[in-house]
GROMACS .gro file of C-alpha atoms in nm:
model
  393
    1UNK     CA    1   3.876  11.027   7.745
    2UNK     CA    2   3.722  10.757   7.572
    3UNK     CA    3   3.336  10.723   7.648
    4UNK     CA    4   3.360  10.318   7.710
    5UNK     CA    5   3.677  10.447   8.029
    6UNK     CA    6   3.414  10.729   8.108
    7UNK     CA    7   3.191  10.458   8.218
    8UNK     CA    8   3.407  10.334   8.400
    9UNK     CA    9   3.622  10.580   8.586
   10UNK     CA   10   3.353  10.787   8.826
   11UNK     CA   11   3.478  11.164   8.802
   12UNK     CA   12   3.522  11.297   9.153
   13UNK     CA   13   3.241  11.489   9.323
   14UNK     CA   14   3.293  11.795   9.601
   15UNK     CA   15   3.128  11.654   9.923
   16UNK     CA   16   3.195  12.018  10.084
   17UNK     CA   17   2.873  12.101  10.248
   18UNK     CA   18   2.749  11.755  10.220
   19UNK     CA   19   2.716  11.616  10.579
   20UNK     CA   20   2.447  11.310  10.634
   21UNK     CA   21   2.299  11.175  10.973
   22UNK     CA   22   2.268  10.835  10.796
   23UNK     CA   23   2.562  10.549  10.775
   24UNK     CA   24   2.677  10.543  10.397
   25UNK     CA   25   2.696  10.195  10.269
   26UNK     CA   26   3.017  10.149  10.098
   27UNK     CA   27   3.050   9.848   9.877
   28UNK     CA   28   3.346   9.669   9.776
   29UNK     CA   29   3.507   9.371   9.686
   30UNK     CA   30   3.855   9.542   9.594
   31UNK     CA   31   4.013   9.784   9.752
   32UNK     CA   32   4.255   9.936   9.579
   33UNK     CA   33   4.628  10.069   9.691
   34UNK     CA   34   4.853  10.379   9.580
   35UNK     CA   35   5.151  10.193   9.520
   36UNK     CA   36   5.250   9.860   9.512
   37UNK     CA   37   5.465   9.876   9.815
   38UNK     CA   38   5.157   9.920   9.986
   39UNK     CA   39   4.994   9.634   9.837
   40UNK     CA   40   5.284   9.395   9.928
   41UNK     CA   41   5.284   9.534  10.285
   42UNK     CA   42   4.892   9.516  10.314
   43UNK     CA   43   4.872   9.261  10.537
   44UNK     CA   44   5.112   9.525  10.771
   45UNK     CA   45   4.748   9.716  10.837
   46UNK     CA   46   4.631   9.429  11.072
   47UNK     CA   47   4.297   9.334  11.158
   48UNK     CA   48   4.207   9.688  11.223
   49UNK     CA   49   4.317   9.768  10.862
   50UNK     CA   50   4.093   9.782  10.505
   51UNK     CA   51   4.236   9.506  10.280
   52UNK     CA   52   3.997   9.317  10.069
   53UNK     CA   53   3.618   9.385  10.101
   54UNK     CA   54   3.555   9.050  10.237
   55UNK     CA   55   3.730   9.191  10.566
   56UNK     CA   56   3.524   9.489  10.650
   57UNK     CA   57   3.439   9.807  10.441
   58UNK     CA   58   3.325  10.129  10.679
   59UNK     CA   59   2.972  10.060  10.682
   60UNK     CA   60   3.062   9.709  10.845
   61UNK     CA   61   3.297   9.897  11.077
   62UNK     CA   62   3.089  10.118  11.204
   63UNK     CA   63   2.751   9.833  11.291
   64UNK     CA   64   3.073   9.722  11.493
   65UNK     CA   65   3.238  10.002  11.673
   66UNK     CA   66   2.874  10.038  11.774
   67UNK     CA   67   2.780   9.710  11.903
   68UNK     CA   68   3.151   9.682  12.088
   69UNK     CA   69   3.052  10.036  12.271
   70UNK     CA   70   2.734   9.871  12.396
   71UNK     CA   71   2.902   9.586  12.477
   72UNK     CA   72   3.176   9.704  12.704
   73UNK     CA   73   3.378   9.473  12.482
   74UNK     CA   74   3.704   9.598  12.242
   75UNK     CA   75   3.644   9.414  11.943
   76UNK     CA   76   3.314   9.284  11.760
   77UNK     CA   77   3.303   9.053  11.501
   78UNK     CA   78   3.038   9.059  11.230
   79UNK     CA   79   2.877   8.714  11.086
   80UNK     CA   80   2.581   8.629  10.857
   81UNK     CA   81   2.367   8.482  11.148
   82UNK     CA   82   2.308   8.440  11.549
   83UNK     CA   83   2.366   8.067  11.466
   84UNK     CA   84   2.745   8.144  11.260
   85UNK     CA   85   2.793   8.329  11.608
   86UNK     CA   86   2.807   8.088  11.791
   87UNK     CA   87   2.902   7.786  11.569
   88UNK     CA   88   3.210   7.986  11.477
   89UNK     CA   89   3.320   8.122  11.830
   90UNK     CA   90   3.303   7.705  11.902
   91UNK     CA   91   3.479   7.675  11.583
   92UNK     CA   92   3.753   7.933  11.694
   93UNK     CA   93   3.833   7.754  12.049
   94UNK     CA   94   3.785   7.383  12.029
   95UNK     CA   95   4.022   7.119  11.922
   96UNK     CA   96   3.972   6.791  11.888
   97UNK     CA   97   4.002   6.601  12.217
   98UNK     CA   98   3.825   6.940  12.418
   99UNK     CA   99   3.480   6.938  12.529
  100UNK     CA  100   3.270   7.249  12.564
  101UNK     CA  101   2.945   7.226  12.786
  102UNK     CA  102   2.613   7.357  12.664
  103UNK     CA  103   2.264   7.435  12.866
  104UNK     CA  104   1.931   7.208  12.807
  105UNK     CA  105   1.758   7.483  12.648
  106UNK     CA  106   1.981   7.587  12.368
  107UNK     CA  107   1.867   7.694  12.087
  108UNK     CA  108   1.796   7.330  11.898
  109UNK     CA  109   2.065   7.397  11.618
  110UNK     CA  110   2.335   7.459  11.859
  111UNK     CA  111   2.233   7.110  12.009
  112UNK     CA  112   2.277   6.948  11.647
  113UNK     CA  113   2.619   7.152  11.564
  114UNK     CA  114   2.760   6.966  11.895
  115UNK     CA  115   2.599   6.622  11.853
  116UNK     CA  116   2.675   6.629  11.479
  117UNK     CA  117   2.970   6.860  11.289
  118UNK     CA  118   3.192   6.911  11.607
  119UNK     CA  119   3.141   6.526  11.716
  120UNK     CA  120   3.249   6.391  11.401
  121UNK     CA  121   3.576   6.634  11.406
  122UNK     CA  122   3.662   6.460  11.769
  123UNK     CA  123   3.491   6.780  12.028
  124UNK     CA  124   3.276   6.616  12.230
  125UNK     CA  125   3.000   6.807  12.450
  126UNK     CA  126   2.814   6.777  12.768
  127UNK     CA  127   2.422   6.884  12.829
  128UNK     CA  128   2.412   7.079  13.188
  129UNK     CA  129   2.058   7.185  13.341
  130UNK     CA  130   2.048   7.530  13.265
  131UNK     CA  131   1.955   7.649  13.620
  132UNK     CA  132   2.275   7.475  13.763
  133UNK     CA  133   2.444   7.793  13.861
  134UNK     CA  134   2.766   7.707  14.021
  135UNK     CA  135   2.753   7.383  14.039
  136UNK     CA  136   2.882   7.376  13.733
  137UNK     CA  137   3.214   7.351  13.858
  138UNK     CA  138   3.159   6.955  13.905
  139UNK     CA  139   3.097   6.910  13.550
  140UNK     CA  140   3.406   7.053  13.436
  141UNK     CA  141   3.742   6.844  13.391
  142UNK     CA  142   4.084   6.851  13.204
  143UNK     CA  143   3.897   6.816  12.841
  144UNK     CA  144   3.633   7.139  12.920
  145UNK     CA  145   3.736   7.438  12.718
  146UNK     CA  146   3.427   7.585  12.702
  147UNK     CA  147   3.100   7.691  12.898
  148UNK     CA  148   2.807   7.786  12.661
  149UNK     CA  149   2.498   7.954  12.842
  150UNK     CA  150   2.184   8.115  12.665
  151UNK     CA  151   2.021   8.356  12.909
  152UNK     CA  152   1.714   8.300  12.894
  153UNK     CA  153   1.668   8.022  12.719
  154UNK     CA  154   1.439   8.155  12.391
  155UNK     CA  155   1.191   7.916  12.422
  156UNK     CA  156   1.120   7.764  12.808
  157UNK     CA  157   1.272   8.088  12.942
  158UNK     CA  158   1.503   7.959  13.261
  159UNK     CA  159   1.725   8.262  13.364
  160UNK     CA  160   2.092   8.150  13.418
  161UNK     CA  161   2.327   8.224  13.664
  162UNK     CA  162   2.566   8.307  13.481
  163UNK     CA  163   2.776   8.514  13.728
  164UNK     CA  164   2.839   8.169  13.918
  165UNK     CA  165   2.895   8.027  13.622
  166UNK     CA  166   3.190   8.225  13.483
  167UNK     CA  167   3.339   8.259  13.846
  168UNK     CA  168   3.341   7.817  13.840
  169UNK     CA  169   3.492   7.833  13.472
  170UNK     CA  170   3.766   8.098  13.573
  171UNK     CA  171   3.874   7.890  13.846
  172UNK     CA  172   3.984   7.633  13.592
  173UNK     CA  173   4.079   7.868  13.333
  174UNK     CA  174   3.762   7.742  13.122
  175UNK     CA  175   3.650   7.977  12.842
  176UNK     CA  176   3.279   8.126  12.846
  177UNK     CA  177   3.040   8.213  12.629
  178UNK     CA  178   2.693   8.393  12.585
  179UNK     CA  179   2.372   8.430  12.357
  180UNK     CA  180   2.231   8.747  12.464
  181UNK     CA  181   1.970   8.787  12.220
  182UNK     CA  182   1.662   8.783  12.385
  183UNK     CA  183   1.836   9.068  12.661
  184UNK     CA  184   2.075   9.274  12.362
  185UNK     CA  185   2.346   9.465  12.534
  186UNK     CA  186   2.019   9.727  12.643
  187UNK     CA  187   1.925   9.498  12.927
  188UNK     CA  188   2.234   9.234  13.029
  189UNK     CA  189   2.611   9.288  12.906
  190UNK     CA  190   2.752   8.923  12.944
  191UNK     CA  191   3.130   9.086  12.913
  192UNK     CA  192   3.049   9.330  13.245
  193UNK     CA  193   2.964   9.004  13.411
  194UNK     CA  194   3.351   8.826  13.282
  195UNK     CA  195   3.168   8.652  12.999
  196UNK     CA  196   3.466   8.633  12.720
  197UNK     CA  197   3.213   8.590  12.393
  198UNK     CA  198   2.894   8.793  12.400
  199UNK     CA  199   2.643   8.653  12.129
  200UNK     CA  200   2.402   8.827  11.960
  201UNK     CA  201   2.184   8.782  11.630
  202UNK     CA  202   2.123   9.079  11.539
  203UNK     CA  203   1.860   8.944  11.311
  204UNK     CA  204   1.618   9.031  11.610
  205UNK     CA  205   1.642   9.360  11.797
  206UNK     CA  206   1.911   9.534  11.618
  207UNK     CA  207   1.721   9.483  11.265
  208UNK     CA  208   1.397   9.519  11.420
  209UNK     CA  209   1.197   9.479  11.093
  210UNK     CA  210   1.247   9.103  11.015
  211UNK     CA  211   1.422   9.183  10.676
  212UNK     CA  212   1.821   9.102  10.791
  213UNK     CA  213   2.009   8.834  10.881
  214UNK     CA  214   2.305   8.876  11.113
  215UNK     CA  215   2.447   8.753  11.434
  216UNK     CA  216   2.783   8.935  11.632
  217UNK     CA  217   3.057   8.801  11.856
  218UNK     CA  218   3.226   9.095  12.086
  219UNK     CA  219   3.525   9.024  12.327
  220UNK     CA  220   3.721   9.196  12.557
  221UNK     CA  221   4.018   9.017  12.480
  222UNK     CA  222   4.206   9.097  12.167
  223UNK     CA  223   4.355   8.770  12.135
  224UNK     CA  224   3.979   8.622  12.092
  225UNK     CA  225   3.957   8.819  11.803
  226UNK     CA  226   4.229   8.745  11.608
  227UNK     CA  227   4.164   8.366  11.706
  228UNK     CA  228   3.738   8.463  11.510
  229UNK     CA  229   3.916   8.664  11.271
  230UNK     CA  230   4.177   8.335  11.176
  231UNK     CA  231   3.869   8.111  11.127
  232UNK     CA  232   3.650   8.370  10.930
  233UNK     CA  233   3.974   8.443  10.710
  234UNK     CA  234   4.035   8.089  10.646
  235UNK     CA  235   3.661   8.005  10.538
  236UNK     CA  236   3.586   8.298  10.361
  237UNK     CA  237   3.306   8.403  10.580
  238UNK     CA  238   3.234   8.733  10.584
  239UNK     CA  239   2.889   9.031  10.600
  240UNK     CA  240   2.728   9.229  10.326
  241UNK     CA  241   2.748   9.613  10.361
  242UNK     CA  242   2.364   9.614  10.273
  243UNK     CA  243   2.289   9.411  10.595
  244UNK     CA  244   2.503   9.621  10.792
  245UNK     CA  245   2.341   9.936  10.695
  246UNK     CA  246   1.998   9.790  10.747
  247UNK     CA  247   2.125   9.716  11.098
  248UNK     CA  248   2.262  10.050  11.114
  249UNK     CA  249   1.904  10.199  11.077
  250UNK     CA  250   1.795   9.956  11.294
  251UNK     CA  251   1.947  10.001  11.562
  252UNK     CA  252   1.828  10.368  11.628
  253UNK     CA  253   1.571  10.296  11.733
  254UNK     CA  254   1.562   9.963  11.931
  255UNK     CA  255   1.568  10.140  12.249
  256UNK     CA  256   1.202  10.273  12.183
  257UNK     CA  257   1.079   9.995  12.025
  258UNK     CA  258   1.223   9.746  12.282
  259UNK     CA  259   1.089   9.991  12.583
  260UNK     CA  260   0.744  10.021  12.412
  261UNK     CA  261   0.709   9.660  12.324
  262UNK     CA  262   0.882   9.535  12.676
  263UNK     CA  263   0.627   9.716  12.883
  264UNK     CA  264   0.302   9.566  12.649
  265UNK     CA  265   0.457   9.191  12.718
  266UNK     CA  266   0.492   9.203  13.075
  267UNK     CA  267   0.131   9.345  13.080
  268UNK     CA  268   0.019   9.059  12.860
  269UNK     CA  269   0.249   8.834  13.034
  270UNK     CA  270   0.047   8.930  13.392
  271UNK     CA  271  -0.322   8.911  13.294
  272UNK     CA  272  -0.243   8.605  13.084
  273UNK     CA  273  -0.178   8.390  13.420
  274UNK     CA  274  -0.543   8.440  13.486
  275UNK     CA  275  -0.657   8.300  13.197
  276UNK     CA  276  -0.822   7.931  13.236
  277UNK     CA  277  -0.629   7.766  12.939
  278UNK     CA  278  -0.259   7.843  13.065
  279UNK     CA  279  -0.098   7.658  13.347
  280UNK     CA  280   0.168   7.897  13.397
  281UNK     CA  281   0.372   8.171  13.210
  282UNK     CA  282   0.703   8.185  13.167
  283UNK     CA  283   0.856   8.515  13.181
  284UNK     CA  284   1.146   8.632  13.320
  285UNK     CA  285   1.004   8.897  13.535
  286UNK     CA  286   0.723   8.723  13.677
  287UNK     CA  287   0.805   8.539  13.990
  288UNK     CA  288   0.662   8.192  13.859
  289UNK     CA  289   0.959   8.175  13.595
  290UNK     CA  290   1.243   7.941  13.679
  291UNK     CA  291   1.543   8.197  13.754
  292UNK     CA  292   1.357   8.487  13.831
  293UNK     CA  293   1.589   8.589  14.159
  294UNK     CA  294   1.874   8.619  13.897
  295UNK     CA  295   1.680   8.833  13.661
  296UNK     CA  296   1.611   9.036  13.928
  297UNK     CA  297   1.916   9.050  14.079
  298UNK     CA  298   2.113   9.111  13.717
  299UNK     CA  299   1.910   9.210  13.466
  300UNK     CA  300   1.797   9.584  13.382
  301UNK     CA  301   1.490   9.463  13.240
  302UNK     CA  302   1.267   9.253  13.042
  303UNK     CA  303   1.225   9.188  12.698
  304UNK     CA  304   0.907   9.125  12.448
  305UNK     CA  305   0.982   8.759  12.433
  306UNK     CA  306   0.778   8.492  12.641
  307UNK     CA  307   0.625   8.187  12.685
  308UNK     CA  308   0.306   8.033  12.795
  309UNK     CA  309   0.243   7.677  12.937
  310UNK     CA  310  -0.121   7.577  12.767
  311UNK     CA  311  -0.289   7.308  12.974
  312UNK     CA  312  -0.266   6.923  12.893
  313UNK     CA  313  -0.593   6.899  12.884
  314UNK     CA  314  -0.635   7.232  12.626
  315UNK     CA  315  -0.322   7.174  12.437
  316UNK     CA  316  -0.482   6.922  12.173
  317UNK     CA  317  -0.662   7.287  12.060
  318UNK     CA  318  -0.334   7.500  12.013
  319UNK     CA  319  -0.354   7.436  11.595
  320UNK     CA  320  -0.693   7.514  11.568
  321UNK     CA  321  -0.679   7.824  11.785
  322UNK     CA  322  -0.364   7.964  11.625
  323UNK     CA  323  -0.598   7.953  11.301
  324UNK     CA  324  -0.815   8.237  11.494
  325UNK     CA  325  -0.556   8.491  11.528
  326UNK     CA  326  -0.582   8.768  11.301
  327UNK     CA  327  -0.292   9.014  11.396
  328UNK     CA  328  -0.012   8.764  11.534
  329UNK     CA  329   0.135   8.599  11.267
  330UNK     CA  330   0.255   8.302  11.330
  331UNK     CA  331   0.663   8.243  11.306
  332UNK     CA  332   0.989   8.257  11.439
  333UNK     CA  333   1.215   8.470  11.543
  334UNK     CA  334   1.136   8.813  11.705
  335UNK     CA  335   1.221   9.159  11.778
  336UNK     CA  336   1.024   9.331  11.447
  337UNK     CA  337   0.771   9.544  11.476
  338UNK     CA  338   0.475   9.273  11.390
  339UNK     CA  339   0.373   9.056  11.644
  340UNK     CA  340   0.466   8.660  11.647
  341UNK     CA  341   0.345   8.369  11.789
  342UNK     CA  342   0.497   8.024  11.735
  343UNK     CA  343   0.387   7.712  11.887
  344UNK     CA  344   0.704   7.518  12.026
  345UNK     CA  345   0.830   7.127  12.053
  346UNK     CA  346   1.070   7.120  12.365
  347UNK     CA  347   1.027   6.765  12.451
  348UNK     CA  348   1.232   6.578  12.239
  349UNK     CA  349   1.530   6.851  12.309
  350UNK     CA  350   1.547   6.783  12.671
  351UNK     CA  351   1.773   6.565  12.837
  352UNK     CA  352   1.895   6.703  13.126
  353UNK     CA  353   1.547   6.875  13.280
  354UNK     CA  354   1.209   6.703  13.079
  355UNK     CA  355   0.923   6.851  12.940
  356UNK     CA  356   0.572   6.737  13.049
  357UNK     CA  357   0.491   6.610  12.685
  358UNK     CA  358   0.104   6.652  12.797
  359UNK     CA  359   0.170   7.014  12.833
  360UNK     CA  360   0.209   7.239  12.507
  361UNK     CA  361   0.401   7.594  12.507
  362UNK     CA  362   0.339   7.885  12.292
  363UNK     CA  363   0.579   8.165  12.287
  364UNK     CA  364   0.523   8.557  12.198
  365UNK     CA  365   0.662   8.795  12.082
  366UNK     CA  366   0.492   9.128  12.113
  367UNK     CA  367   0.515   9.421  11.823
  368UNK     CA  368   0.417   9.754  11.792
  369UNK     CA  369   0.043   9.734  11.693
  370UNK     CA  370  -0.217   9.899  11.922
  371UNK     CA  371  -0.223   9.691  12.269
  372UNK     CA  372  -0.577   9.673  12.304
  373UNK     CA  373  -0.614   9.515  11.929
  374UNK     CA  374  -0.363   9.310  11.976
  375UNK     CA  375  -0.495   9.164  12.300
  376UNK     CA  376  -0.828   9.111  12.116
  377UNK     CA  377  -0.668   8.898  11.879
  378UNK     CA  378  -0.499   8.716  12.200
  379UNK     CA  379  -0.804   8.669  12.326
  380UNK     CA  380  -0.961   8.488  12.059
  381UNK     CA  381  -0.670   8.287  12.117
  382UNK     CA  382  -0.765   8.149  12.404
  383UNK     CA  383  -1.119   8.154  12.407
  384UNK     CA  384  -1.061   7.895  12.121
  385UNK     CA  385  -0.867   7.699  12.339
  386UNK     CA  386  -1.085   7.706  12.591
  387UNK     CA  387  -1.409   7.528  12.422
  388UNK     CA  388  -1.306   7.184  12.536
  389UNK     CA  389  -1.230   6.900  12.268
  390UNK     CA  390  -1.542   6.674  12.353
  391UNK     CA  391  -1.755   6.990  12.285
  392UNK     CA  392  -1.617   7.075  11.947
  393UNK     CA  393  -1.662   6.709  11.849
   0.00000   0.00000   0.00000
């Protein structure tokens, strides 16, 4: 054999013995067939099957075998972000002339998809107040083929019912749907509670070190699927093997880090409704947030994610005080191991339930440094916030 085919043709290697703990990532583009028969009848192996890398490679399958069992679900789809999760579950059930309905507090860019892409392309949308429960069922009519909820919502934190909710769309055979992010599958499985899309970027919690992008769409219905699969196929949208395995890793050990991290936020989240800048704190577990009876009532726990309400008269401050933090860094997302704070605009997004625009929210999201540190650098959070604005002039 010629040295320039030796480079190319890998000899094969014994793996007898050889048995890993870790996912391997397999890579590929092509995948080749034994005969051409079998190439001609490839697309005979189904969604299930290994055709062109673009499809899946084992790595991939595995990240969703994995996310399906936690589910509860049959299938999960993987996508490049929590925001191609949902844009392409819309983009998998709405025609033009249907209308799918969306909460107040969804995340801003699902907002724009509905008001901008899907409007021009004849889908038209409707803004419900998140905490509407099942009075939902007035909103919906013949064009409805979807409900969107985000539970929480990842900013101003309103639990939804969504229970009610699915039990109104069922009645009139209206399609459901779920970002689950803030809860992951650990804490809230939207399919257990007849959800038909659970949502997920897996960006957050199942990455866990704010180095992957990556979102997921599991069903229960295999029809679903094939209807995400069609529109992924048809747009050439599809994961990299690398993000999958660093979800892979990641996902061993959100359980610990979520626990860990969970139990540090709802202490935070407690002593921080004593302090004399906030007006209130908005976390699901804490009776003062809006939903709290369903949390209670359906959730298996809380999160690291909140919010705080800073007072009108302190919120002037919030720039200046985020400059004093020395741990938290400030940004979005969550669910790494640092510790972020972001400062949030929620007034111009609401429509349905307004935002005191006098009032200025911060939300958290708590890491795995050393509590007591890390409440130290809270602290000189707020103490900045509370020297009033006529005494720093």
């Amino acid at each position: 054999m010629h040295d320039l085919t030796r480079c190319v043709q890998h000899p094969a290697v014994s793996q007898d013995g050889f048995k890993s703990l870790s996912v391997a990532t397999y890579r590929a583009s092509t995948i080749v067939y034994d005969d051409p028969q079998a190439f001609a009848r490839r697309v005979e192996r189904g969604l299930d099957g290994y055709t062109y890398g673009l499809h899946g490679t084992p790595t991939t399958r595995t990240l969703e075998a994995q996310l399906t069992a936690l589910h509860g679900g049959e299938r999960t789809v993987l996508v490049p972000s929590g925001q191609a999760a949902v844009a392409l579950t819309m983009l998998a059930v709405l025609k033009p002339g249907d209308k799918v309905l969306i909460p107040d507090h969804v995340y801003p860019p699902v907002k724009g998809l509905c008001a901008g892409y899907l409007a021009d392309r004849g889908i038209a949308h409707q803004i419900y107040d998140p905490l509407i429960g099942g009075g939902i069922a007035e909103l919906i009519d013949s064009a409805t083929r979807l409900i969107w909820m985000e539970s929480p919502g990842s900013g101003t934190m309103e639990v939804q019912d969504v229970p009610a909710i699915v039990a109104a769309a069922r009645a009139r055979g209206v399609l459901t749907g779920c970002d689950n992010t803030w809860a992951s599958p650990l804490l809230f499985k939207p399919l257990a509670h007849g959800v038909d899309f659970a949502v997920e970027a897996l960006t957050k919690y199942v990455g866990g070190h704010s180095d992957l992008l990556l979102g997921s769409i599991t069903v229960k219905d295999l029809s679903l699927r094939k209807a995400l699969k069609d529109v992924l196929g048809v747009l050439g949208i599809g994961v990299s093997p690398d993000e999958a395995a660093l979800a892979l890793r990641g996902i061993e050990t959100m359980g610990v880090r979520m626990a860990h991290s969970s139990r540090v936020a709802l202490d935070f989240a407690k002593r921080l409704q004593e302090a004399p800048a906030v007006a209130r704190v908005l976390h699901p577990a804490l009776p003062s947030c809006p939903g709290h009876e369903v949390f209670a009532r359906d959730f298996a726990g809380a999160s690291t994610v909140f919010s705080i309400v800073i007072k009108p008269e302190r919120t002037p401050r919030i720039d200046q005080a985020l400059g004093k933090l020395r741990l938290f860094a400030i940004g979005a997302s969550w669910g790494g191991t640092h510790s972020l704070i972001a400062p949030m605009d929620v007034v111009a997004g609401r429509t349905i339930r307004p935002w005191d625009e006098r009032e200025g929210l911060v939300r958290l999201s708590i890491g795995l440094e050393e509590p007591g540190e890390l409440w130290e650098d809270l602290s000189r959070f707020l103490e900045a916030l509370g020297v009033s604005t006529s005494a720093s002039a």
